[in-house]
Coordinates of C-alpha atoms in Angstrom, one line a residue:
Chain A
X6 CA 105.5 119.9 151.5
X7 CA 104.8 122.4 148.8
X8 CA 102.1 124.4 147.1
X9 CA 98.9 125.4 148.6
X10 CA 99.0 122.8 151.4
X11 CA 102.4 124.1 152.6
X12 CA 101.2 127.7 152.5
X13 CA 98.1 126.6 154.4
X14 CA 100.2 125.0 157.1
X15 CA 102.2 128.2 157.3
X16 CA 99.2 130.5 157.7
X17 CA 97.5 128.1 160.1
X18 CA 100.7 127.9 162.2
X19 CA 101.0 131.7 162.5
X20 CA 97.3 131.8 163.3
X21 CA 97.9 129.4 166.2
X22 CA 100.9 131.5 167.2
X23 CA 98.6 134.5 167.7
X24 CA 96.4 132.4 169.9
X25 CA 99.3 131.3 172.0
X26 CA 100.6 134.9 172.2
X27 CA 97.2 136.1 173.4
X28 CA 96.9 133.3 175.9
X29 CA 100.3 134.1 177.4
X30 CA 99.8 137.8 177.0
X31 CA 103.1 138.3 175.2
X32 CA 104.2 139.8 171.9
X33 CA 103.4 137.5 169.0
X34 CA 106.7 138.1 167.0
X35 CA 108.8 135.6 168.9
X36 CA 106.1 133.0 168.5
X37 CA 106.0 133.4 164.8
X38 CA 109.7 132.7 164.7
X39 CA 109.5 129.7 167.1
X40 CA 106.6 128.2 165.1
X41 CA 108.6 128.6 161.9
X42 CA 111.5 126.9 163.6
X43 CA 109.4 124.0 164.9
X44 CA 107.9 123.4 161.4
X45 CA 111.2 123.7 159.6
X46 CA 112.9 120.7 158.0
X47 CA 115.6 121.0 160.7
X48 CA 113.2 120.3 163.5
X49 CA 109.9 118.8 162.3
X50 CA 111.7 117.1 159.5
X51 CA 113.8 115.1 162.0
X52 CA 110.8 113.4 163.7
X53 CA 108.1 111.1 162.6
X54 CA 105.1 109.8 164.4
X55 CA 104.0 106.2 163.8
X56 CA 105.8 106.1 160.5
X57 CA 104.2 109.4 159.3
X58 CA 106.3 112.5 158.9
X59 CA 105.3 115.6 160.7
X60 CA 104.1 118.5 158.5
X61 CA 107.2 120.4 157.4
X62 CA 107.2 123.8 155.8
X63 CA 110.2 124.1 153.5
X64 CA 111.4 127.5 152.4
X65 CA 109.9 128.0 148.9
X66 CA 110.0 130.8 146.4
X67 CA 106.6 131.9 147.7
X68 CA 107.7 132.1 151.3
X69 CA 110.9 133.9 150.4
X70 CA 109.0 136.4 148.3
X71 CA 106.3 136.7 151.0
X72 CA 109.0 137.4 153.6
X73 CA 110.5 140.0 151.3
X74 CA 107.1 141.7 150.9
X75 CA 106.9 141.6 154.7
X76 CA 110.1 143.6 154.9
X77 CA 108.8 146.0 152.3
X78 CA 105.6 146.7 154.0
X79 CA 107.2 146.9 157.5
X80 CA 109.5 149.7 156.2
X81 CA 106.7 151.2 154.1
X82 CA 104.7 151.8 157.2
X83 CA 107.7 153.3 159.0
X84 CA 108.0 155.8 156.2
X85 CA 104.2 156.4 156.2
X86 CA 104.2 157.3 159.8
X87 CA 107.3 159.2 159.6
X88 CA 106.4 162.8 159.2
X89 CA 109.3 165.2 158.9
X90 CA 107.3 168.3 159.8
X91 CA 106.0 166.8 163.0
X92 CA 109.5 165.5 163.8
X93 CA 111.1 169.0 163.4
X94 CA 109.0 170.3 166.3
X95 CA 111.0 168.3 168.8
X96 CA 114.0 167.9 166.7
X97 CA 116.5 169.1 169.3
X98 CA 115.4 166.6 172.0
X99 CA 115.0 163.7 169.7
X100 CA 118.4 164.3 168.2
X101 CA 120.0 164.5 171.6
X102 CA 118.4 161.3 172.9
X103 CA 118.9 159.6 169.5
X104 CA 122.5 160.5 169.2
X105 CA 123.3 159.2 172.7
X106 CA 121.5 156.0 171.8
X107 CA 123.4 155.7 168.5
X108 CA 126.8 156.5 170.0
X109 CA 126.6 154.1 172.9
X110 CA 124.8 151.1 171.3
X111 CA 126.3 151.2 167.8
X112 CA 129.7 151.8 169.4
X113 CA 129.3 149.0 171.8
X114 CA 128.0 146.8 168.9
X115 CA 131.0 147.5 166.8
X116 CA 133.4 146.5 169.6
X117 CA 131.3 143.5 170.5
X118 CA 130.9 142.4 166.9
X119 CA 134.6 142.5 166.2
X120 CA 135.4 140.7 169.5
X121 CA 132.9 138.0 168.6
X122 CA 133.5 137.5 164.9
X123 CA 136.9 139.0 164.1
X124 CA 135.6 140.5 160.9
X125 CA 135.0 144.2 160.1
X126 CA 131.8 143.6 158.0
X127 CA 130.4 141.2 160.6
X128 CA 131.2 143.8 163.3
X129 CA 129.3 146.4 161.2
X130 CA 126.3 144.1 160.9
X131 CA 126.3 143.2 164.6
X132 CA 126.5 146.9 165.5
X133 CA 123.3 147.5 163.6
X134 CA 121.7 144.3 165.0
X135 CA 122.3 145.3 168.6
X136 CA 121.6 149.0 168.0
X137 CA 118.1 148.9 166.6
X138 CA 115.3 148.5 169.0
X139 CA 112.0 146.9 168.0
X140 CA 109.4 149.6 167.2
X141 CA 106.7 147.0 166.8
X142 CA 107.2 145.2 170.2
X143 CA 108.0 148.3 172.2
X144 CA 105.0 150.3 170.9
X145 CA 102.7 147.3 171.7
X146 CA 104.2 147.0 175.2
X147 CA 103.7 150.8 175.8
X148 CA 100.1 150.5 175.0
X149 CA 99.6 147.3 177.0
X150 CA 101.3 148.8 180.1
X151 CA 99.6 152.2 179.8
X152 CA 102.9 154.0 179.6
X153 CA 101.7 155.4 176.3
X154 CA 99.8 158.1 178.4
X155 CA 102.9 158.9 180.5
X156 CA 105.8 161.2 179.8
X157 CA 108.2 158.4 179.2
X158 CA 106.4 157.7 175.9
X159 CA 107.8 160.8 174.3
X160 CA 111.6 159.9 174.5
X161 CA 110.8 156.3 173.8
X162 CA 108.9 156.9 170.6
X163 CA 111.1 159.8 169.7
X164 CA 114.2 157.7 169.9
X165 CA 112.5 154.9 167.9
X166 CA 111.8 157.4 165.1
X167 CA 115.4 158.5 165.2
X168 CA 116.5 154.9 165.0
X169 CA 114.2 154.3 162.0
X170 CA 115.8 157.1 160.1
X171 CA 119.3 155.9 161.0
X172 CA 118.4 152.3 160.0
X173 CA 117.2 153.5 156.5
X174 CA 120.7 154.9 155.9
X175 CA 122.4 152.0 157.6
X176 CA 120.5 149.4 155.5
X177 CA 121.5 151.1 152.4
X178 CA 125.2 150.9 153.3
X179 CA 125.0 147.4 154.8
X180 CA 123.2 146.0 151.8
X181 CA 125.7 147.6 149.5
X182 CA 128.7 146.5 151.5
X183 CA 127.4 142.9 151.7
X184 CA 126.7 142.9 147.9
X185 CA 130.0 144.6 147.2
X186 CA 132.1 141.7 148.4
X187 CA 135.6 142.0 149.8
X188 CA 136.7 144.2 146.9
X189 CA 137.0 147.8 148.3
X190 CA 136.5 149.4 144.9
X191 CA 133.3 147.4 144.2
X192 CA 132.0 148.1 147.7
X193 CA 132.6 151.9 147.2
X194 CA 130.8 151.7 143.8
X195 CA 127.8 149.8 145.2
X196 CA 127.5 152.2 148.2
X197 CA 127.7 155.1 145.7
X198 CA 124.9 153.6 143.5
X199 CA 122.8 153.0 146.6
X200 CA 123.2 156.5 148.0
X201 CA 122.4 158.1 144.6
X202 CA 119.3 156.0 144.4
X203 CA 118.4 157.1 147.9
X204 CA 118.9 160.7 147.0
X205 CA 116.7 160.2 143.9
X206 CA 114.0 158.7 146.1
X207 CA 114.4 161.4 148.6
X208 CA 113.8 164.0 145.9
X209 CA 110.8 162.0 144.7
X210 CA 109.4 161.9 148.2
X211 CA 110.0 165.7 148.6
X212 CA 108.7 166.9 145.2
X213 CA 106.5 164.1 144.0
X214 CA 103.7 164.7 146.4
X215 CA 101.2 166.0 143.8
X216 CA 101.9 162.9 141.7
X217 CA 101.4 160.5 144.6
X218 CA 98.3 162.5 145.6
X219 CA 96.8 162.0 142.2
X220 CA 97.9 158.4 141.9
X221 CA 95.7 157.4 144.7
X222 CA 92.8 159.7 143.9
X223 CA 89.8 157.3 143.7
X224 CA 86.7 156.5 145.7
X225 CA 87.3 152.8 145.7
X226 CA 89.3 151.1 148.5
X227 CA 90.2 148.3 146.1
X228 CA 91.8 150.7 143.7
X229 CA 93.6 152.5 146.5
X230 CA 95.1 149.3 147.9
X231 CA 96.1 148.0 144.4
X232 CA 97.7 151.3 143.3
X233 CA 99.6 151.7 146.6
X234 CA 100.9 148.1 146.5
X235 CA 101.7 148.5 142.8
X236 CA 103.9 151.6 143.4
X237 CA 105.6 150.4 146.5
X238 CA 106.5 146.9 145.4
X239 CA 107.6 148.1 141.9
X240 CA 109.9 150.7 143.3
X241 CA 111.3 148.2 145.9
X242 CA 111.8 145.7 143.2
X243 CA 113.7 148.2 141.0
X244 CA 115.8 149.1 144.0
X245 CA 116.7 145.4 144.6
X246 CA 117.4 144.8 141.0
X247 CA 120.0 147.5 140.9
X248 CA 121.5 146.3 144.2
X249 CA 119.9 148.7 146.7
X250 CA 118.0 147.6 149.8
X251 CA 114.3 147.1 148.9
X252 CA 113.5 148.0 152.5
X253 CA 115.0 151.4 152.2
X254 CA 113.2 152.1 148.9
X255 CA 109.9 151.1 150.6
X256 CA 110.7 153.4 153.5
X257 CA 111.0 156.4 151.1
X258 CA 107.9 155.5 149.1
X259 CA 106.1 155.4 152.5
X260 CA 107.5 158.9 153.3
X261 CA 106.3 160.1 149.9
X262 CA 102.8 159.0 150.6
X263 CA 102.9 160.4 154.2
X264 CA 102.7 164.0 152.8
X265 CA 99.5 163.2 150.8
X266 CA 96.0 163.3 152.1
X267 CA 95.7 159.6 151.8
X268 CA 97.9 158.7 154.8
X269 CA 95.2 157.7 157.2
X270 CA 93.3 155.7 154.6
X271 CA 96.5 153.9 153.6
X272 CA 97.3 153.0 157.2
X273 CA 93.9 151.5 157.6
X274 CA 93.8 149.6 154.3
X275 CA 97.4 148.4 154.2
X276 CA 97.8 147.4 157.9
X277 CA 96.3 143.9 157.2
X278 CA 98.6 143.5 154.2
X279 CA 101.6 144.4 156.3
X280 CA 100.6 142.1 159.1
X281 CA 100.0 139.2 156.9
X282 CA 103.3 139.4 155.1
X283 CA 105.2 140.4 158.3
X284 CA 104.0 137.2 159.8
X285 CA 105.4 135.3 156.8
X286 CA 108.7 137.1 157.2
X287 CA 109.0 136.2 160.9
X288 CA 108.0 132.6 160.1
X289 CA 110.5 132.4 157.3
X290 CA 113.2 133.6 159.7
X291 CA 112.3 130.6 161.9
X292 CA 112.2 128.2 159.0
X293 CA 115.7 129.3 157.9
X294 CA 117.0 128.8 161.4
X295 CA 118.5 125.6 162.5
X296 CA 118.1 125.6 166.3
X297 CA 121.0 123.2 166.6
X298 CA 123.3 126.1 165.6
X299 CA 122.1 127.9 168.7
X300 CA 124.4 125.7 170.7
X301 CA 127.4 127.0 168.8
X302 CA 126.3 130.6 169.2
X303 CA 125.0 130.4 172.8
X304 CA 128.2 131.9 174.2
X305 CA 128.1 134.8 171.7
X306 CA 124.5 135.4 172.4
X307 CA 125.1 135.4 176.2
X308 CA 128.0 137.9 175.7
X309 CA 125.8 140.1 173.6
X310 CA 122.9 140.0 176.1
X311 CA 125.2 140.8 179.0
X312 CA 126.8 143.7 177.1
X313 CA 123.9 145.2 175.2
X314 CA 121.2 145.2 177.9
X315 CA 123.0 147.6 180.2
X316 CA 124.1 149.8 177.2
X317 CA 120.4 150.3 176.2
X318 CA 119.3 150.9 179.7
X319 CA 122.1 153.5 180.1
X320 CA 121.5 155.2 176.8
X321 CA 117.7 155.2 177.4
X322 CA 118.3 156.6 180.9
X323 CA 120.4 159.4 179.5
X324 CA 117.9 160.0 176.7
X325 CA 115.1 160.3 179.3
X326 CA 117.2 162.8 181.2
X327 CA 117.7 164.7 178.0
X328 CA 113.9 165.0 177.9
X329 CA 114.0 166.4 181.4
X330 CA 112.4 163.4 182.9
X331 CA 113.0 162.4 186.5
X332 CA 115.2 159.4 187.2
X333 CA 112.3 157.0 187.7
X334 CA 110.8 157.8 184.3
X335 CA 114.2 157.9 182.7
X336 CA 115.0 154.4 183.9
X337 CA 111.7 153.3 182.3
X338 CA 112.9 154.7 179.0
X339 CA 116.1 152.6 179.4
X340 CA 114.2 149.4 180.2
X341 CA 111.8 150.1 177.3
X342 CA 114.5 150.4 174.7
X343 CA 116.0 146.9 175.5
X344 CA 113.7 145.0 173.2
X345 CA 115.2 144.1 169.8
X346 CA 113.1 142.6 167.0
X347 CA 112.1 143.0 163.4
X348 CA 114.9 145.3 162.2
X349 CA 117.7 143.2 163.7
X350 CA 116.2 140.3 161.8
X351 CA 116.1 142.3 158.5
X352 CA 119.8 143.0 159.0
X353 CA 120.3 139.2 159.6
X354 CA 118.5 138.5 156.3
X355 CA 120.9 141.0 154.6
X356 CA 123.9 139.1 156.2
X357 CA 122.6 135.8 154.8
X358 CA 122.6 137.3 151.2
X359 CA 126.4 137.8 151.6
X360 CA 127.0 134.1 152.4
X361 CA 129.9 132.8 150.2
X362 CA 130.7 136.2 148.8
X363 CA 131.5 139.1 151.1
X364 CA 131.1 136.9 154.2
X365 CA 132.1 133.2 154.4
X366 CA 129.1 130.9 154.5
X367 CA 130.1 129.8 157.9
X368 CA 130.3 133.4 159.2
X369 CA 127.1 134.5 157.5
X370 CA 125.2 131.6 159.1
X371 CA 126.8 132.3 162.4
X372 CA 125.7 135.9 162.3
X373 CA 122.2 134.8 161.2
X374 CA 121.8 132.2 164.0
X375 CA 123.3 134.6 166.5
X376 CA 120.7 137.3 165.5
X377 CA 117.7 135.0 165.7
X378 CA 118.7 133.7 169.1
X379 CA 119.6 137.2 170.3
X380 CA 116.2 138.6 169.1
X381 CA 114.3 135.8 170.8
X382 CA 116.1 136.5 174.1
X383 CA 115.9 140.3 173.8
X384 CA 112.3 140.4 172.8
X385 CA 111.3 138.4 175.9
X386 CA 113.8 140.0 178.2
X387 CA 112.9 143.5 177.1
X388 CA 109.2 143.0 177.6
X389 CA 109.8 141.4 181.0
X390 CA 112.0 144.3 182.1
X391 CA 109.1 146.7 181.2
X392 CA 106.6 144.6 182.9
X393 CA 108.6 144.3 186.1
X394 CA 110.2 147.7 186.1
X395 CA 109.4 148.6 189.8
X396 CA 112.6 147.4 191.4
X397 CA 114.6 149.3 188.8
X398 CA 112.6 152.4 189.4
X399 CA 113.1 152.1 193.1
X400 CA 116.8 151.7 192.5
X401 CA 117.0 154.8 190.2
X402 CA 115.0 156.9 192.7
X403 CA 117.2 155.8 195.6
X404 CA 120.4 156.3 193.6
X405 CA 119.7 159.4 191.6
X406 CA 116.9 161.1 193.7
X407 CA 113.2 161.6 193.0
X408 CA 113.4 165.2 191.7
Chain B
X16 CA 92.3 175.2 180.6
X17 CA 95.4 173.6 179.1
X18 CA 95.2 171.0 176.4
X19 CA 98.5 169.5 175.2
X20 CA 98.5 167.6 172.0
X21 CA 101.4 165.4 171.0
X22 CA 102.1 162.8 168.3
X23 CA 102.6 159.2 169.1
X24 CA 104.5 157.9 166.0
X25 CA 103.0 154.6 164.9
X26 CA 100.2 154.8 167.5
X27 CA 98.2 158.0 167.0
X28 CA 97.8 161.2 169.1
X29 CA 97.8 162.0 172.7
X30 CA 95.8 164.9 174.3
X31 CA 96.5 165.8 177.9
X32 CA 93.7 168.0 179.5
X33 CA 94.1 169.7 182.8
X34 CA 90.9 169.1 184.6
X35 CA 91.7 171.0 187.8
X36 CA 93.0 169.9 191.2
X37 CA 96.3 169.0 189.6
X38 CA 94.6 166.1 187.8
X39 CA 95.0 165.4 184.1
X40 CA 92.8 163.5 181.8
X41 CA 94.8 161.8 179.0
X42 CA 93.1 160.7 175.8
X43 CA 95.1 158.5 173.5
X44 CA 93.5 158.3 170.1
X45 CA 94.9 155.4 168.1
X46 CA 95.2 155.4 164.4
X47 CA 92.5 152.7 164.3
X48 CA 90.1 155.2 165.9
X49 CA 90.1 153.4 169.3
X50 CA 90.2 156.0 172.2
X51 CA 91.8 155.2 175.5
X52 CA 91.1 157.4 178.5
X53 CA 93.6 157.7 181.4
X54 CA 93.5 159.7 184.6
X55 CA 96.7 161.1 186.1
X56 CA 96.1 162.1 189.7
X57 CA 99.1 164.5 189.8
X58 CA 101.9 165.6 187.5
X59 CA 104.3 162.9 188.4
X60 CA 101.8 160.1 189.0
X61 CA 101.4 157.2 186.6
X62 CA 98.4 157.3 184.3
X63 CA 95.7 155.0 185.3
X64 CA 93.6 153.6 182.5
X65 CA 89.9 154.4 182.9
X66 CA 88.4 152.9 179.8
X67 CA 88.7 152.1 176.1
X68 CA 86.2 153.0 173.5
X69 CA 85.7 152.1 169.9
X70 CA 85.6 155.0 167.4
X71 CA 81.8 154.8 167.3
X72 CA 81.3 154.6 171.0
X73 CA 83.7 157.5 171.6
X74 CA 81.7 159.7 169.3
X75 CA 78.4 158.8 171.1
X76 CA 79.9 159.4 174.5
X77 CA 81.5 162.5 173.2
X78 CA 78.2 164.0 172.1
X79 CA 76.6 163.1 175.3
X80 CA 79.4 164.9 177.2
X81 CA 78.9 167.8 174.9
X82 CA 75.3 168.0 175.8
X83 CA 73.8 167.2 172.4
X84 CA 71.4 164.5 173.6
X85 CA 70.4 166.1 177.0
X86 CA 71.1 169.5 178.4
X87 CA 70.2 169.7 182.1
X88 CA 68.5 173.2 181.9
X89 CA 65.1 174.3 183.0
X90 CA 62.5 173.7 180.3
X91 CA 58.8 174.0 180.2
X92 CA 58.2 171.3 177.7
X93 CA 59.8 168.4 176.1
X94 CA 61.4 169.1 172.8
X95 CA 62.7 166.5 170.4
X96 CA 64.5 167.5 167.3
X97 CA 63.7 165.1 164.4
X98 CA 65.9 166.9 161.9
X99 CA 67.0 170.4 161.3
X100 CA 64.1 172.6 162.4
X101 CA 61.5 169.9 162.6
X102 CA 60.2 169.1 166.1
X103 CA 58.2 166.4 167.8
X104 CA 56.5 168.0 170.7
X105 CA 54.2 167.2 173.6
X106 CA 51.6 169.7 174.9
X107 CA 49.3 169.3 177.9
X108 CA 45.8 170.6 177.4
X109 CA 44.9 172.8 180.4
X110 CA 41.3 172.9 181.7
X111 CA 40.8 176.4 180.5
X112 CA 42.1 175.8 177.0
X113 CA 39.7 177.1 174.3
X114 CA 40.2 173.8 172.4
X115 CA 38.6 171.7 175.1
X116 CA 35.5 170.1 173.6
X117 CA 36.5 170.9 170.0
X118 CA 37.4 168.3 167.4
X119 CA 40.7 168.5 165.5
X120 CA 38.7 169.5 162.4
X121 CA 36.7 172.0 164.3
X122 CA 39.7 173.7 165.8
X123 CA 41.2 173.7 162.3
X124 CA 44.6 172.9 163.8
X125 CA 46.3 172.0 160.5
X126 CA 45.2 175.2 158.7
X127 CA 45.8 177.6 161.5
X128 CA 49.1 176.3 162.8
X129 CA 50.7 174.0 160.3
X130 CA 51.5 171.2 162.7
X131 CA 50.2 167.6 162.3
X132 CA 48.7 166.0 165.4
X133 CA 50.2 162.5 165.5
X134 CA 48.8 161.2 168.7
X135 CA 46.6 162.2 171.7
X136 CA 47.5 160.7 175.0
X137 CA 44.5 160.3 177.3
X138 CA 45.1 158.8 180.8
X139 CA 46.8 155.5 179.9
X140 CA 45.5 155.3 176.3
X141 CA 47.3 156.7 173.3
X142 CA 45.1 157.5 170.3
X143 CA 47.7 157.2 167.5
X144 CA 47.0 159.1 164.3
X145 CA 43.7 160.5 165.5
X146 CA 41.0 161.2 163.0
X147 CA 39.9 164.8 162.4
X148 CA 36.7 164.0 164.3
X149 CA 38.6 163.2 167.5
X150 CA 37.6 165.5 170.3
X151 CA 40.1 167.2 172.5
X152 CA 39.5 166.8 176.3
X153 CA 41.0 168.6 179.3
X154 CA 44.0 166.7 180.6
X155 CA 45.0 165.3 177.2
X156 CA 48.5 165.4 176.0
X157 CA 48.8 166.2 172.4
X158 CA 51.8 165.1 170.4
X159 CA 52.5 167.1 167.3
X160 CA 55.1 167.3 164.5
X161 CA 56.0 170.5 162.8
X162 CA 58.4 173.3 162.1
X163 CA 59.5 175.2 165.2
X164 CA 57.4 178.2 164.3
X165 CA 54.3 176.1 163.7
X166 CA 54.8 174.3 167.0
X167 CA 54.9 177.7 168.7
X168 CA 51.7 178.8 167.0
X169 CA 50.0 175.6 168.1
X170 CA 51.1 176.3 171.7
X171 CA 49.5 179.8 171.4
X172 CA 46.3 178.3 170.0
X173 CA 46.2 175.8 172.8
X174 CA 46.7 178.6 175.4
X175 CA 44.0 180.8 173.8
X176 CA 46.4 183.4 172.6
X177 CA 45.8 183.0 168.9

C-alpha cells in the first residue's frame, strides 16, 4: 500500500497505539514499534482474511524521511533543553555520576558486544546501545510516579543530560566508523571530517547566538516554526550529505537556539512536530523489523538483559550515592536508569546503514533485530522496576542502612 | 523561609519551599505551563502529589493566595476596583444623613463629588440607573462609580461632612 492511504494507515495506527498506551497506563514508545511490526509486510503481509490482504504499511521514501526527521527533532530538542550554563552549576556531581554510568555500562557493553557478535565495530555499537538510557521514557515515568518532586530526580536527570552529551559525540564517531567501512584510513578520515564539522557547529552554537536570535525574530508563530525547521533540517541535511550524523548536527542547532530568547516558544511550537515525526520513527523501526528474526537473537537479548540490568542498577546506585542520597533513593536512581529506548534505536538505525559495507548484512540485521527486541524488553522492564521499586528499596535499606 | 530552585532538564523547574514543621511544599512547573503541587511531610519522606493545575488555573489560584481578590482585613465598606483607580462602591444612607429626602439632582451629587450613581438599593428592590429626580431615603444603599478621591468626597457628603 502506498501514497496517502499508506500514510493514513500509519498515522491511524500510531493514534490507536496512543489509545492503547493510555488504556494500559504505559509508555507509548514500545506500542509505536509493536504496531509498526504488526502492520509490516513481514507480519500483516503474511496473513489474509477471507481472501483480502490485511492493510500493510511498507517502508517508503516518505516513511524513511519522516523517520529521519523524527531523529532530527528528537536530538534538536535535546540540544534545545541542554543549557551549558545551568549544567555547570552542578557540573562536579553530574560528571561523577555520569562517568560512573559511562565507565560501567559502556565497558560492560563493549565486552558483551564482543562476546555476542565477535566484531569490534558491532561491539562498539552494542556498547552505545546498552549504555544510553531513554530520556523520553524515564522522564515520563518520573512525572507519572511523582518522583520528579523527590531528590532522586536530580541524579537521574543529571545523568541523562550527561549521557545526551556523550551520545552526541558517540553518534558522530559511530556514524563515521560505519560509513568508513573496514578500511582504517577511510575510517580515520571520516571520523576526522565528522569531528571537524562538529567543532564548526560548536563554534556556530557558541558565537552564532545573535544570528540565531535575529533569524527567529518575528511575531508570527507560523514564521517562527518555518524558520526553525528550515534551519534545523537544512543543517542536518548538509551534515548527512558530507557523511556526518544528522542527529548530532540537529543537537548542536538545538544548542545554538537554546541560548536565544526564543527557547521557550520553540519548545511549545515544535513539540507537536517532534512528536509527530518521532512516532513515524518508532513506527518505521517496527516496520523494518522482522519479528521472526527475534527467535535467532532471543539468546543474545536474554544475555544482554541479564548483564545490563544489574550494571545500570549498580551505576545508578553509585551515582545516587555521589549525590549524597541515602541507599533507598540511590537504588531508585539505579532502577530508574534501566529503561533503554529512542537513542538505542537511533544507533540501531546507524548500524543498518552499514549493512554490506562496514558490517556484513547478516551482522547489521542481527544487531538491528537485537536492538529492537532489547529496547522492547528494557522499556517494559525498566518502567516496571520503577513502578514496583518497594522491595528493592527495602533490600537496599536493609543491606546498606537507612542513613 | 527557604526556597530552593532547581532545573529539571526536559521537564521544567522545581521549587521546594520550607513551610515550617519540617514540611516542604514542592512545586513542579512543566515547560507546558502545567504546575504540580507536592507535599513532603519530612525531609526524607516521599513527595505526595496534592494537585495539578493548568497554567491559567495556577495563575488564578496564585493571585487568590496572594490576596489580590480578597484580603481578610477589617474594612468599613465594600470596595471593588474596576480598573486602576476607578472604584465601584456601596454606601449605606444613615437616618441622620443630610441627603435624606433630597433628589439626586437636588443634592447635586455629580457636580459636588464627581461620582456617578449607578443604582439605589431599597429593601429588596434595586433602582438601576436612577433618574436625577430619584429621591434618597434613609436605609438606602447607594452604588456609585468614580475615582477613589471622588468616592471619598461622596462618603463625606453623605455623612454631612462636606
